Coordinates of N, CA, C and O in Angstrom, one line a residue:
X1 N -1.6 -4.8 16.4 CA -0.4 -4.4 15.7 C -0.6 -4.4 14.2 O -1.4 -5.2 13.7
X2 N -0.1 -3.7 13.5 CA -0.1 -3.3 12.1 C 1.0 -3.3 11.2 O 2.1 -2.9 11.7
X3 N 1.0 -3.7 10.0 CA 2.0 -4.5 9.9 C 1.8 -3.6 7.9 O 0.7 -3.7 7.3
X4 N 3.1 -2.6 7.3 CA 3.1 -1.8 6.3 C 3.7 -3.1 5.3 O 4.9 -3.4 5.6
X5 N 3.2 -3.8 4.5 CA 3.8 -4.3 3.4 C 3.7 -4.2 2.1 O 4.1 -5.0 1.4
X6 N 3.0 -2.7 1.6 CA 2.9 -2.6 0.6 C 2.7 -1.0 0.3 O 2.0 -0.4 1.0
X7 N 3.4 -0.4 -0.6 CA 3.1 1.2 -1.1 C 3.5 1.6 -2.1 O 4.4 1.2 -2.8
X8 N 2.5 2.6 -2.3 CA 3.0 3.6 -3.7 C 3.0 5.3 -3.6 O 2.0 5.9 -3.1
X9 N 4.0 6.0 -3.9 CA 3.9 7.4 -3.9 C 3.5 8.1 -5.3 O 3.8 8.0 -6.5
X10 N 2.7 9.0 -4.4 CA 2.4 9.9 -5.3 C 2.3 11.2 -5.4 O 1.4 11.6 -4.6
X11 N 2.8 12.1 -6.1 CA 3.1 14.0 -6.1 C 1.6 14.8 -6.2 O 1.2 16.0 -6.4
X12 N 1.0 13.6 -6.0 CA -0.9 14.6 -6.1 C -1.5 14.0 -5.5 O -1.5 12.9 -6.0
X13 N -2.3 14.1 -4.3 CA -3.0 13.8 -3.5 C -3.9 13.0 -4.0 O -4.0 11.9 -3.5
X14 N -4.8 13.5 -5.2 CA -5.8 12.8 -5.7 C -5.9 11.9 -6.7 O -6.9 11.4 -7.2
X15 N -4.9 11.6 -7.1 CA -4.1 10.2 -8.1 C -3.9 9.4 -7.0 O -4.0 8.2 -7.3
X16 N -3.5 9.8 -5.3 CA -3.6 8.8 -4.3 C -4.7 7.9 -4.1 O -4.8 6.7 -4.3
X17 N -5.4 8.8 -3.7 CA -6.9 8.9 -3.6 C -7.8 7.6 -4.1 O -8.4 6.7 -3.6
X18 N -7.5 8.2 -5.5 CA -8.0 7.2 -6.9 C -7.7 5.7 -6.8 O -8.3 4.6 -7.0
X19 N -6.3 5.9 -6.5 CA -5.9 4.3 -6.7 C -6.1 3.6 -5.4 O -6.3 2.4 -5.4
X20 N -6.2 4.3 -4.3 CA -6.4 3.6 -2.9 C -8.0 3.1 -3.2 O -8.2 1.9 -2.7
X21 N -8.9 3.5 -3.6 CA -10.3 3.7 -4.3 C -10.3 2.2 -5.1 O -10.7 1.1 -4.7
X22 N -9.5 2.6 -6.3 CA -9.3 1.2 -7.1 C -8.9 -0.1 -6.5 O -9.6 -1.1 -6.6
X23 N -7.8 -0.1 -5.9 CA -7.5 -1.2 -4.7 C -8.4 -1.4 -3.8 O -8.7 -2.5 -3.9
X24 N -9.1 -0.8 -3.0 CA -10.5 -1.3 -2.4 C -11.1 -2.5 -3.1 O -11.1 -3.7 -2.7
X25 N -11.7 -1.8 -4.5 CA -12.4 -2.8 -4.6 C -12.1 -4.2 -5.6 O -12.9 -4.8 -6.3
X26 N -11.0 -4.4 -5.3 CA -10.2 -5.3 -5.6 C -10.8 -6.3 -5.0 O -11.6 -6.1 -4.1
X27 N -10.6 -7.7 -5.4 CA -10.9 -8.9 -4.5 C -9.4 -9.0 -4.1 O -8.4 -8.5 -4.5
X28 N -9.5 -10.3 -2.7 CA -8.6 -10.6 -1.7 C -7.0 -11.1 -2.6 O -5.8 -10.9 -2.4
X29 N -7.5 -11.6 -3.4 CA -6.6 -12.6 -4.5 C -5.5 -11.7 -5.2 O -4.3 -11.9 -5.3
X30 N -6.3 -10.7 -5.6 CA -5.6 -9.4 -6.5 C -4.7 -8.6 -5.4 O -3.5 -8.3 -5.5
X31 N -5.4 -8.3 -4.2 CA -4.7 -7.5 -3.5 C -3.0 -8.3 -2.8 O -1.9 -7.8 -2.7
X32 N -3.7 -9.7 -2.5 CA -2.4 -10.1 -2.5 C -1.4 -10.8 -3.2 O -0.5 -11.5 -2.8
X33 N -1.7 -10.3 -4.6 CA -0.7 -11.0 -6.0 C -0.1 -9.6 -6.2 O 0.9 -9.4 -7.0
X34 N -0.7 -8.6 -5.5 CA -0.1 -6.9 -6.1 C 1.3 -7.2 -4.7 O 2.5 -7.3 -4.9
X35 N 0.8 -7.4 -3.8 CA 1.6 -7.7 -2.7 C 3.2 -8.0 -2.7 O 4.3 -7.5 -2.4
X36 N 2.4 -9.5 -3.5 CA 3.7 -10.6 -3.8 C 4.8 -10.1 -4.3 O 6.0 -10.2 -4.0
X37 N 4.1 -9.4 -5.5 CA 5.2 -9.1 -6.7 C 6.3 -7.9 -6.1 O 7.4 -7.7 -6.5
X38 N 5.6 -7.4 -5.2 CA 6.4 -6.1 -4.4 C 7.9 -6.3 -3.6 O 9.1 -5.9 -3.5
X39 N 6.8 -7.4 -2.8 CA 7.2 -8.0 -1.5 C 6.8 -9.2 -1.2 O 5.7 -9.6 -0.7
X40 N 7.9 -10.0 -1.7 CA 7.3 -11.6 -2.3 C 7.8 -12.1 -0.4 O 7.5 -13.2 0.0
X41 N 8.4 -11.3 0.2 CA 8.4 -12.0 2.0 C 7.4 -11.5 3.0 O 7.3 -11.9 4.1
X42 N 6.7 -10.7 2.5 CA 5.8 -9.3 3.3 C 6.2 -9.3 4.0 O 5.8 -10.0 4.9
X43 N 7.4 -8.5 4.2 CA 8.5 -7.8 5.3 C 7.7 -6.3 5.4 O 7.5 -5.5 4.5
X44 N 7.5 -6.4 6.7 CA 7.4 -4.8 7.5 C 8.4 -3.9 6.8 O 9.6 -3.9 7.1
X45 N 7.7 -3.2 5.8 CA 8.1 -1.7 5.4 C 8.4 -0.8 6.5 O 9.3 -0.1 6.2
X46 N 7.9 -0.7 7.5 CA 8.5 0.4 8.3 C 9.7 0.1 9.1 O 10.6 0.8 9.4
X47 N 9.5 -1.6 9.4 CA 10.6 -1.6 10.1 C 11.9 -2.3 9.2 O 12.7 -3.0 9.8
X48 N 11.9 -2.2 7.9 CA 12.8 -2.1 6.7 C 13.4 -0.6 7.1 O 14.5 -0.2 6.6
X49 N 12.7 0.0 7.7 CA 13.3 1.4 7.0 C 13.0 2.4 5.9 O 13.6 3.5 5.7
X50 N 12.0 1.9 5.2 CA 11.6 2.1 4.0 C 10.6 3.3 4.1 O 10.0 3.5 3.1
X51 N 10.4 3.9 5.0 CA 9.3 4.8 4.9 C 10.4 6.2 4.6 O 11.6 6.2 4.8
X52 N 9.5 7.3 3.9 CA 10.6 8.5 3.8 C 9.7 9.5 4.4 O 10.1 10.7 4.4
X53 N 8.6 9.1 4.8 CA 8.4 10.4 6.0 C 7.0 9.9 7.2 O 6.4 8.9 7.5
X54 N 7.1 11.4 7.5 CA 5.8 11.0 8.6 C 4.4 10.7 8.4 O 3.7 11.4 7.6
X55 N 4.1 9.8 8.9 CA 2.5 9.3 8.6 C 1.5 10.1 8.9 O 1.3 10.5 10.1
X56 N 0.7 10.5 8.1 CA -0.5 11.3 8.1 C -1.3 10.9 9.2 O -1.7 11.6 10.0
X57 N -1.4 9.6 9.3 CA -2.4 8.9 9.9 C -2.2 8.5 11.6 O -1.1 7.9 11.6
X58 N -2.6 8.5 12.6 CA -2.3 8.9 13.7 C -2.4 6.9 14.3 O -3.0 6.0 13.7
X59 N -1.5 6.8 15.5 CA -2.3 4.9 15.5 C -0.7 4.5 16.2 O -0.5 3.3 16.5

């Protein structure tokens, strides 16, 4: 099970891209202080309701 608690949109594919890229190589610490500040409960975004469309990604 997979669990959405964190996102960002973007109107250009490749400013996606870039930052998904940047976030990789983050350490564990950063990724979850970006987290926090979002979603200081890491409540499931999807099942918030929070998504505004269909997922690219198949799963």
């Amino acid at each position: 099970m997979h669990t959405l608690v964190y996102a960002e949109e973007y109107q250009q594919v490749e400013d996606a891209i870039a930052r998904e890229k940047q976030i990789k190589g983050w350490r564990r610490s950063k990724k979850d202080a970006l987290v926090e500040a979002a979603n200081p409960t890491w409540a499931d975004l999807l099942d918030a309701g929070v998504s505004k469309g269909p997922s690219l990604r198949s799963g």
